[in-house]
Tab-separated table of C-alpha atoms in Angstrom:
chain	number	residue	atom	x	y	z
J	1	TRP	CA	-21.561	54.649	-8.835
J	2	ASN	CA	-23.915	57.217	-10.388
J	3	VAL	CA	-26.864	55.346	-11.846
J	4	ALA	CA	-27.909	58.169	-14.178
J	5	THR	CA	-24.488	58.969	-15.692
J	6	ARG	CA	-23.155	55.393	-15.430
J	7	ARG	CA	-19.914	56.750	-14.064
J	8	GLY	CA	-18.239	56.208	-10.779
J	9	THR	CA	-15.445	57.344	-8.519
J	10	TRP	CA	-12.817	55.244	-6.804
J	11	SER	CA	-10.709	55.948	-3.793
J	12	ALA	CA	-6.953	55.955	-4.204
J	13	GLY	CA	-6.879	52.533	-2.563
J	14	LEU	CA	-9.176	51.024	-5.180
J	15	TRP	CA	-7.127	52.580	-7.985
J	16	ARG	CA	-4.069	50.832	-6.495
J	17	ILE	CA	-5.940	47.500	-6.392
J	18	PHE	CA	-6.565	47.890	-10.136
J	19	GLY	CA	-2.853	48.619	-10.692
J	20	TYR	CA	-2.993	52.431	-11.057
J	21	ASP	CA	-0.662	53.602	-8.333
J	22	ASN	CA	-0.613	57.287	-9.373
J	23	ARG	CA	-4.351	57.851	-9.814
J	24	THR	CA	-6.365	59.858	-7.306
J	25	GLY	CA	-9.920	59.461	-6.123
J	26	SER	CA	-11.166	62.393	-8.220
J	27	GLU	CA	-10.776	60.809	-11.631
J	28	PRO	CA	-13.967	59.351	-13.118
J	29	VAL	CA	-14.415	55.628	-13.665
J	30	THR	CA	-16.212	54.583	-16.831
J	31	THR	CA	-18.014	51.367	-17.595
J	32	ASP	CA	-15.462	50.586	-20.296
J	33	LEU	CA	-12.583	50.982	-17.830
J	34	PHE	CA	-14.186	48.705	-15.282
J	35	PHE	CA	-15.287	45.999	-17.706
J	36	GLY	CA	-11.938	46.221	-19.490
J	37	HIS	CA	-10.271	44.813	-16.369
J	38	LEU	CA	-13.000	42.273	-15.607
J	39	HIS	CA	-12.275	38.588	-16.201
J	40	PRO	CA	-14.267	37.485	-19.301
J	41	ASP	CA	-15.873	34.592	-17.427
J	42	ASP	CA	-17.251	37.009	-14.789
J	43	ARG	CA	-18.681	39.648	-17.145
J	44	VAL	CA	-22.170	38.140	-17.532
J	45	ALA	CA	-22.526	37.589	-13.775
J	46	MET	CA	-21.409	41.161	-13.006
J	47	GLU	CA	-23.879	42.679	-15.520
J	48	ALA	CA	-26.666	40.610	-13.949
J	49	THR	CA	-25.631	41.800	-10.478
J	50	ILE	CA	-25.779	45.459	-11.555
J	51	ARG	CA	-29.199	45.059	-13.211
J	52	ARG	CA	-30.531	43.271	-10.142
J	53	ALA	CA	-29.190	46.022	-7.872
J	54	ILE	CA	-30.939	48.717	-9.924
J	55	ALA	CA	-34.215	46.799	-10.195
J	56	HIS	CA	-34.295	45.774	-6.536
J	57	PRO	CA	-32.234	48.283	-4.579
J	58	GLU	CA	-30.953	46.626	-1.428
J	59	PRO	CA	-27.501	45.921	0.024
J	60	PHE	CA	-25.635	43.170	-1.779
J	61	GLU	CA	-22.243	41.466	-1.899
J	62	PHE	CA	-20.254	40.455	-4.932
J	63	ALA	CA	-17.067	38.661	-5.930
J	64	TYR	CA	-15.190	38.811	-9.224
J	65	ARG	CA	-11.795	38.526	-10.859
J	66	ILE	CA	-9.787	41.150	-12.710
J	67	THR	CA	-6.520	41.599	-14.537
J	68	ASP	CA	-4.871	44.743	-13.168
J	69	ALA	CA	-2.947	47.344	-15.172
J	70	HIS	CA	0.282	45.343	-14.680
J	71	GLY	CA	-1.232	42.124	-16.024
J	72	ASN	CA	-1.639	40.473	-12.620
J	73	ALA	CA	-4.690	38.322	-11.910
J	74	ARG	CA	-6.564	39.363	-8.777
J	75	SER	CA	-9.623	38.174	-6.891
J	76	LEU	CA	-11.854	40.864	-5.353
J	77	GLU	CA	-14.798	40.907	-2.962
J	78	GLY	CA	-17.061	43.829	-2.174
J	79	ARG	CA	-20.256	45.066	-0.619
J	80	ALA	CA	-22.567	47.824	-1.870
J	81	VAL	CA	-25.566	49.688	-0.509
J	82	PRO	CA	-28.103	51.807	-2.473
J	83	LEU	CA	-28.699	55.543	-1.876
J	84	PHE	CA	-32.031	57.209	-2.756
J	85	ASP	CA	-33.217	60.802	-3.325
J	86	GLU	CA	-36.065	62.436	-1.443
J	87	LYS	CA	-38.559	60.830	-3.800
J	88	GLY	CA	-37.230	57.370	-3.146
J	89	HIS	CA	-35.481	57.012	-6.498
J	90	LEU	CA	-32.166	55.139	-6.643
J	91	VAL	CA	-29.382	57.577	-7.450
J	92	ARG	CA	-26.161	55.878	-6.370
J	93	LEU	CA	-24.464	52.703	-5.233
J	94	VAL	CA	-21.671	53.089	-2.699
J	95	GLY	CA	-19.510	50.442	-1.145
J	96	ASN	CA	-16.052	49.034	-0.641
J	97	THR	CA	-13.911	46.433	-2.385
J	98	ARG	CA	-10.951	44.511	-1.084
J	99	ASP	CA	-8.276	42.362	-2.689
J	100	VAL	CA	-8.658	38.750	-1.530
J	101	THR	CA	-6.202	37.187	-4.005
J	102	GLY	CA	-3.942	35.800	-1.276
J	103	GLU	CA	-6.873	34.603	0.813
J	104	ARG	CA	-8.518	32.946	-2.200
J	105	ALA	CA	-5.258	31.207	-3.173
J	106	SER	CA	-4.826	29.969	0.394
J	107	ALA	CA	-8.434	28.820	0.494
J	108	GLU	CA	-8.016	26.980	-2.814
J	109	ARG	CA	-4.858	25.282	-1.560
J	110	PHE	CA	-6.643	24.336	1.647
J	111	GLU	CA	-9.639	23.006	-0.273
J	112	LYS	CA	-7.332	20.983	-2.512
J	113	GLN	CA	-5.507	19.542	0.487
J	114	GLU	CA	-8.831	18.717	2.134
J	115	TYR	CA	-10.003	17.019	-1.058
J	116	LEU	CA	-6.806	14.958	-1.322
J	117	LEU	CA	-7.070	14.007	2.349
J	118	ARG	CA	-10.707	12.943	1.958
J	119	GLU	CA	-9.825	10.870	-1.095
J	120	ALA	CA	-6.911	9.247	0.750
J	121	GLU	CA	-9.104	8.505	3.777
J	122	ASN	CA	-11.771	7.001	1.563
J	123	LEU	CA	-9.276	4.926	-0.426
J	124	LEU	CA	-7.326	3.641	2.584
J	125	SER	CA	-10.280	3.431	5.031
J	126	PHE	CA	-8.823	5.595	7.775
J	127	GLY	CA	-9.583	8.840	9.549
J	128	SER	CA	-8.001	11.309	11.955
J	129	TRP	CA	-9.214	12.573	15.292
J	130	GLU	CA	-8.411	15.077	18.062
J	131	TRP	CA	-9.618	14.826	21.660
J	132	ASP	CA	-9.769	18.057	23.684
J	133	LEU	CA	-9.347	16.908	27.275
J	134	ALA	CA	-10.606	20.209	28.709
J	135	THR	CA	-13.979	20.188	26.939
J	136	GLY	CA	-14.240	16.433	26.366
J	137	ASP	CA	-15.079	17.016	22.691
J	138	ILE	CA	-13.556	14.726	20.080
J	139	LEU	CA	-13.187	15.990	16.522
J	140	TRP	CA	-13.526	13.320	13.823
J	141	SER	CA	-12.585	13.659	10.171
J	142	GLU	CA	-15.005	12.513	7.476
J	143	GLY	CA	-12.936	9.372	7.005
J	144	LEU	CA	-13.321	8.405	10.656
J	145	TYR	CA	-17.105	8.822	10.518
J	146	ALA	CA	-17.007	6.339	7.618
J	147	VAL	CA	-14.818	3.906	9.591
J	148	PHE	CA	-17.407	3.902	12.396
J	149	GLY	CA	-20.261	3.467	9.913
J	150	TYR	CA	-21.763	6.963	9.932
J	151	GLY	CA	-23.080	8.847	6.925
J	152	THR	CA	-24.002	12.512	6.793
J	153	ASP	CA	-27.554	11.867	8.018
J	154	ASN	CA	-27.078	9.648	11.095
J	155	ARG	CA	-23.991	10.923	12.882
J	156	PRO	CA	-24.113	12.136	16.498
J	157	ALA	CA	-24.272	15.887	17.060
J	158	ARG	CA	-21.291	15.671	19.417
J	159	ILE	CA	-18.519	13.097	19.689
J	160	THR	CA	-17.326	12.383	23.230
J	161	PHE	CA	-15.503	9.527	24.906
J	162	GLY	CA	-18.907	8.171	25.895
J	163	VAL	CA	-19.950	7.947	22.234
J	164	TYR	CA	-16.620	6.360	21.352
J	165	ARG	CA	-16.950	3.852	24.201
J	166	GLN	CA	-20.342	2.740	22.917
J	167	HIS	CA	-18.622	1.609	19.743
J	168	LEU	CA	-16.011	-0.501	21.526
J	169	HIS	CA	-16.512	-4.241	21.370
J	170	PRO	CA	-17.618	-5.436	24.837
J	171	ASP	CA	-14.438	-7.490	25.173
J	172	GLU	CA	-12.325	-4.398	24.460
J	173	VAL	CA	-13.774	-1.928	26.976
J	174	ASP	CA	-11.620	-2.839	29.987
J	175	ARG	CA	-8.486	-3.022	27.869
J	176	ALA	CA	-9.277	0.384	26.320
J	177	LEU	CA	-9.713	1.999	29.734
J	178	GLN	CA	-6.418	0.503	30.891
J	179	ARG	CA	-4.705	1.681	27.724
J	180	ASN	CA	-6.036	5.232	28.170
J	181	ALA	CA	-4.751	5.317	31.745
J	182	GLU	CA	-1.292	4.226	30.591
J	183	VAL	CA	-1.290	6.811	27.799
J	184	MET	CA	-2.188	9.619	30.193
J	185	ARG	CA	0.475	8.476	32.619
J	186	GLU	CA	3.304	8.070	30.114
J	187	LYS	CA	2.354	11.073	27.912
J	188	GLY	CA	3.991	9.680	24.790
J	189	GLY	CA	3.041	8.027	21.558
J	190	PHE	CA	0.726	5.039	21.493
J	191	GLU	CA	-0.375	2.416	18.992
J	192	GLY	CA	-2.561	-0.676	18.986
J	193	GLU	CA	-5.319	-2.758	17.381
J	194	TYR	CA	-8.756	-3.496	18.774
J	195	ARG	CA	-12.322	-4.283	17.739
J	196	ILE	CA	-15.213	-1.885	17.350
J	197	LEU	CA	-18.899	-2.143	16.495
J	198	THR	CA	-20.016	0.188	13.714
J	199	ALA	CA	-23.223	2.201	13.714
J	200	ASP	CA	-25.038	-0.694	12.040
J	201	GLY	CA	-23.575	-3.318	14.395
J	202	GLN	CA	-20.775	-4.730	12.256
J	203	GLU	CA	-17.663	-5.950	14.041
J	204	ARG	CA	-14.490	-4.384	12.627
J	205	TRP	CA	-10.796	-4.378	13.537
J	206	VAL	CA	-9.059	-0.982	13.660
J	207	HIS	CA	-5.446	0.097	14.050
J	208	GLU	CA	-4.940	3.254	16.104
J	209	LYS	CA	-1.840	5.436	16.349
J	210	GLY	CA	-1.562	8.737	18.181
J	211	ILE	CA	0.336	11.111	20.465
J	212	VAL	CA	-0.359	13.033	23.671
J	213	VAL	CA	0.023	16.826	23.462
J	214	THR	CA	1.037	18.498	26.724
J	215	GLY	CA	0.822	22.092	27.893
J	216	ALA	CA	3.490	24.322	29.395
J	217	ASP	CA	2.934	22.672	32.789
J	218	GLY	CA	3.575	19.218	31.350
J	219	GLN	CA	-0.030	18.124	31.715
J	220	ALA	CA	-1.874	16.453	28.860
J	221	VAL	CA	-4.216	18.859	27.074
J	222	ARG	CA	-5.299	16.792	24.084
J	223	LEU	CA	-4.777	13.548	22.221
J	224	MET	CA	-4.582	13.338	18.458
J	225	GLY	CA	-3.993	10.559	15.977
J	226	SER	CA	-5.465	8.390	13.253
J	227	THR	CA	-7.517	5.201	13.146
J	228	ALA	CA	-7.581	2.784	10.183
J	229	ASP	CA	-9.943	-0.070	9.391
J	230	VAL	CA	-7.690	-3.147	9.115
J	231	THR	CA	-10.431	-5.783	9.044
J	232	GLU	CA	-9.674	-6.880	5.491
J	233	LEU	CA	-5.936	-6.802	6.146
J	234	ARG	CA	-6.340	-9.100	9.131
J	235	ARG	CA	-8.552	-11.396	7.073
J	236	TYR	CA	-5.952	-11.563	4.299
J	237	ARG	CA	-3.252	-12.222	6.898
J	238	ALA	CA	-5.283	-15.035	8.458
J	239	GLU	CA	-5.917	-16.560	5.019
J	240	LEU	CA	-2.211	-16.317	4.197
J	241	GLU	CA	-1.250	-17.976	7.471
J	242	GLN	CA	-3.762	-20.749	6.778
J	243	ARG	CA	-2.393	-21.228	3.275
J	244	VAL	CA	1.162	-21.385	4.625
J	245	ALA	CA	0.050	-23.972	7.179
J	246	ASP	CA	-1.701	-25.968	4.438
J	247	LEU	CA	1.386	-25.734	2.248
J	248	ASN	CA	3.649	-26.881	5.065
J	249	ARG	CA	1.317	-29.788	5.758
J	250	SER	CA	1.227	-30.663	2.047
J	251	ASN	CA	5.012	-30.512	1.858
J	252	ALA	CA	5.295	-32.747	4.899
J	253	ASP	CA	2.876	-35.232	3.327
J	254	LEU	CA	4.838	-35.129	0.070
J	255	GLU	CA	8.116	-35.699	1.884
J	256	GLN	CA	6.586	-38.597	3.802
J	257	PHE	CA	5.222	-40.074	0.590
J	258	ALA	CA	8.596	-39.714	-1.146
J	259	TYR	CA	10.327	-41.432	1.756
J	260	VAL	CA	7.816	-44.279	2.034
J	261	ALA	CA	7.543	-44.780	-1.724
J	262	SER	CA	11.288	-44.837	-2.298
J	263	HIS	CA	11.908	-47.043	0.728
J	264	ASP	CA	9.143	-49.547	-0.140
J	265	LEU	CA	10.218	-49.778	-3.777
J	266	GLN	CA	13.721	-50.868	-2.822
J	267	GLU	CA	12.794	-54.493	-1.984
J	268	PRO	CA	10.795	-55.442	-5.139
J	269	LEU	CA	13.426	-53.746	-7.278
J	270	ARG	CA	16.187	-55.740	-5.589
J	271	LYS	CA	14.262	-58.933	-6.378
J	272	ILE	CA	13.867	-57.978	-10.044
J	273	THR	CA	17.559	-57.156	-10.268
J	274	SER	CA	18.576	-60.309	-8.412
J	275	PHE	CA	16.442	-62.658	-10.522
J	276	GLY	CA	17.510	-60.903	-13.712
J	277	GLU	CA	21.164	-61.364	-12.871
J	278	ARG	CA	20.596	-65.042	-11.953
J	279	LEU	CA	18.748	-65.605	-15.223
J	280	HIS	CA	21.593	-64.024	-17.171
J	281	ARG	CA	24.246	-65.950	-15.273
J	282	ARG	CA	22.598	-69.413	-15.473
J	283	HIS	CA	20.605	-69.392	-18.693
J	284	ALA	CA	22.199	-66.795	-20.970
J	285	ALA	CA	23.270	-69.465	-23.481
J	286	GLU	CA	19.740	-70.867	-23.704
J	287	LEU	CA	18.139	-67.466	-24.349
J	288	GLY	CA	19.804	-66.843	-27.662
J	289	THR	CA	21.032	-63.509	-28.987
J	290	ASP	CA	17.699	-61.668	-28.841
J	291	GLY	CA	16.870	-63.077	-25.391
J	292	ARG	CA	20.206	-61.976	-23.975
J	293	LEU	CA	19.756	-58.509	-25.511
J	294	PHE	CA	16.302	-58.140	-23.941
J	295	LEU	CA	17.583	-59.375	-20.574
J	296	GLU	CA	20.555	-56.997	-20.612
J	297	ARG	CA	18.261	-54.069	-21.404
J	298	MET	CA	15.969	-55.096	-18.549
J	299	ILE	CA	18.915	-55.195	-16.130
J	300	GLU	CA	20.088	-51.770	-17.363
J	301	ALA	CA	16.578	-50.380	-16.855
J	302	THR	CA	16.427	-51.714	-13.301
J	303	ALA	CA	19.809	-50.111	-12.629
J	304	ARG	CA	18.472	-46.754	-13.808
J	305	MET	CA	15.335	-47.300	-11.753
J	306	LYS	CA	17.479	-47.989	-8.685
J	307	ALA	CA	19.393	-44.742	-9.264
J	308	LEU	CA	16.128	-42.807	-9.475
J	309	ILE	CA	14.824	-44.383	-6.284
J	310	ASP	CA	18.111	-43.683	-4.508
J	311	ASN	CA	17.911	-40.041	-5.560
J	312	LEU	CA	14.297	-39.796	-4.362
J	313	LEU	CA	15.240	-41.351	-1.053
J	314	ALA	CA	18.205	-39.002	-0.693
J	315	PHE	CA	15.936	-36.017	-1.416
J	316	SER	CA	13.366	-37.095	1.144
J	317	ARG	CA	16.110	-37.505	3.741
J	318	VAL	CA	17.472	-34.029	3.047
J	319	THR	CA	14.066	-32.365	3.395
J	320	ARG	CA	13.282	-34.399	6.501
J	321	ARG	CA	16.657	-33.662	8.066
J	322	PRO	CA	17.545	-29.980	7.588
J	323	ASP	CA	20.338	-30.357	10.167
J	324	THR	CA	22.537	-32.301	7.685
J	325	PHE	CA	24.296	-29.077	6.719
J	326	VAL	CA	27.905	-29.338	7.924
J	327	LEU	CA	31.203	-27.661	7.176
J	328	THR	CA	32.237	-29.215	3.867
J	329	ASP	CA	35.641	-28.886	2.221
J	330	LEU	CA	34.869	-28.682	-1.485
J	331	ASN	CA	38.482	-29.473	-2.359
J	332	ALA	CA	38.116	-32.888	-0.688
J	333	VAL	CA	34.713	-33.455	-2.313
J	334	LEU	CA	36.082	-32.727	-5.788
J	335	ALA	CA	39.106	-34.936	-5.176
J	336	GLY	CA	36.753	-37.833	-4.399
J	337	VAL	CA	34.726	-37.221	-7.554
J	338	ARG	CA	37.879	-37.102	-9.691
J	339	SER	CA	38.926	-40.426	-8.195
J	340	ASP	CA	35.546	-41.977	-9.088
J	341	LEU	CA	35.830	-40.680	-12.685
J	342	GLU	CA	39.470	-41.596	-13.098
J	343	VAL	CA	38.823	-44.189	-15.807
J	344	LYS	CA	36.702	-41.848	-17.942
J	345	ILE	CA	39.180	-39.019	-17.456
J	346	THR	CA	41.971	-41.257	-18.679
J	347	GLU	CA	39.965	-42.523	-21.648
J	348	LYS	CA	39.111	-38.998	-22.756
J	349	GLY	CA	42.617	-37.668	-22.090
J	350	ALA	CA	40.924	-34.859	-20.138
J	351	HIS	CA	42.859	-32.129	-18.352
J	352	ILE	CA	41.075	-30.705	-15.309
J	353	GLU	CA	42.187	-27.434	-13.760
J	354	VAL	CA	40.969	-26.656	-10.240
J	355	GLY	CA	41.506	-23.457	-8.299
J	356	PRO	CA	41.207	-23.191	-4.500
J	357	LEU	CA	37.662	-23.990	-3.351
J	358	PRO	CA	36.054	-22.850	-0.078
J	359	THR	CA	34.850	-24.731	2.953
J	360	LEU	CA	31.174	-23.955	3.509
J	361	GLU	CA	27.980	-25.058	5.227
J	362	ALA	CA	26.481	-27.674	2.896
J	363	VAL	CA	25.193	-31.222	2.485
J	364	PRO	CA	28.280	-33.202	1.429
J	365	GLY	CA	26.301	-35.660	-0.703
J	366	GLN	CA	24.667	-32.847	-2.648
J	367	MET	CA	27.988	-31.130	-3.258
J	368	GLU	CA	29.381	-34.436	-4.490
J	369	GLN	CA	26.405	-34.750	-6.851
J	370	VAL	CA	27.010	-31.223	-8.177
J	371	PHE	CA	30.623	-31.934	-9.141
J	372	GLN	CA	29.743	-35.433	-10.338
J	373	ASN	CA	27.167	-33.971	-12.759
J	374	LEU	CA	29.462	-31.173	-13.940
J	375	LEU	CA	32.422	-33.425	-14.709
J	376	SER	CA	30.341	-36.310	-16.087
J	377	ASN	CA	28.557	-34.018	-18.515
J	378	ALA	CA	31.808	-32.357	-19.549
J	379	LEU	CA	33.359	-35.738	-20.273
J	380	LYS	CA	30.261	-37.149	-21.954
J	381	PHE	CA	29.577	-34.231	-24.288
J	382	SER	CA	33.152	-33.349	-25.233
J	383	ARG	CA	34.188	-33.384	-28.904
J	384	PRO	CA	36.098	-36.501	-29.994
J	385	ASP	CA	39.005	-34.465	-31.387
J	386	GLN	CA	39.455	-32.213	-28.364
């Protein structure tokens, strides 16, 4: 680049980078040509770079983007050095430029993947690691530093097994050493949970999963894997187990209450029913019309109460005895129900069609109640003219 004429020369290789495959190195390069290919967002920075190079002549590096003659976007990097005349005046800038489009795209993809991985590690509280058995160095990802309680200002300069061992809970050290020996011997995958102490002394549970990488001779050369903080997960699991235990205990108490309540209510109800029937049988004539009506309604209410208590008792027995499931022929069950409802069926003139029913594992009494309810409701709520 000639500082006085503001013109330059390019080698054939640089012409090709800018998309001019047939140009030679002898053709002049003008400012308009160069800036015509420059990405608009890089123009101000490039002008400042040129002014700075002229004002303070010293070697410098630069990076910019262009659109070549074929319309392709390219990323370029270069380096320039100043040349002076015998009086020490700057006369030229010379240098080289290379196309780094592929490298920049790869770097951007890598940076994006690293960003996504960091975000995933931060969100899920895990990190990855690699242990070089030859050097003893262990490489930790940013997520793993966070799992062990390290920030950017307090982390060890070098991670080794000794550093890792210091973080093991005292009760886990022997088990960890035994596990490492087994891993080295079996040379396969491994997985497990154990406790650690973070940099600030907090006790945490972690889940570790990894593999052993072997060399051509079959010997282990490194271990690699991931470690996740599962402290909260274990806490949630413990709370869930406690809630299930509490629920089971509550259900057992409820079943016991249902059994005791229904059983204990049987005797006073029998007395009410018995005395009501005696009163109706011996003194109905003395009670008058209203008295008999009240007494009959009382006896009907006690009958309904007895049915409710019987159902409650049956329910408590079912929940207390889950082994009452037996092979039950539903055809026989339905036949029994039809026999019980024979009078109502006749009164209604009902026609009942039954296809073949299966034999299945069930509580016979409950199956009987199912068909009893179905048929009773059908008979009760049928239209008078049908």
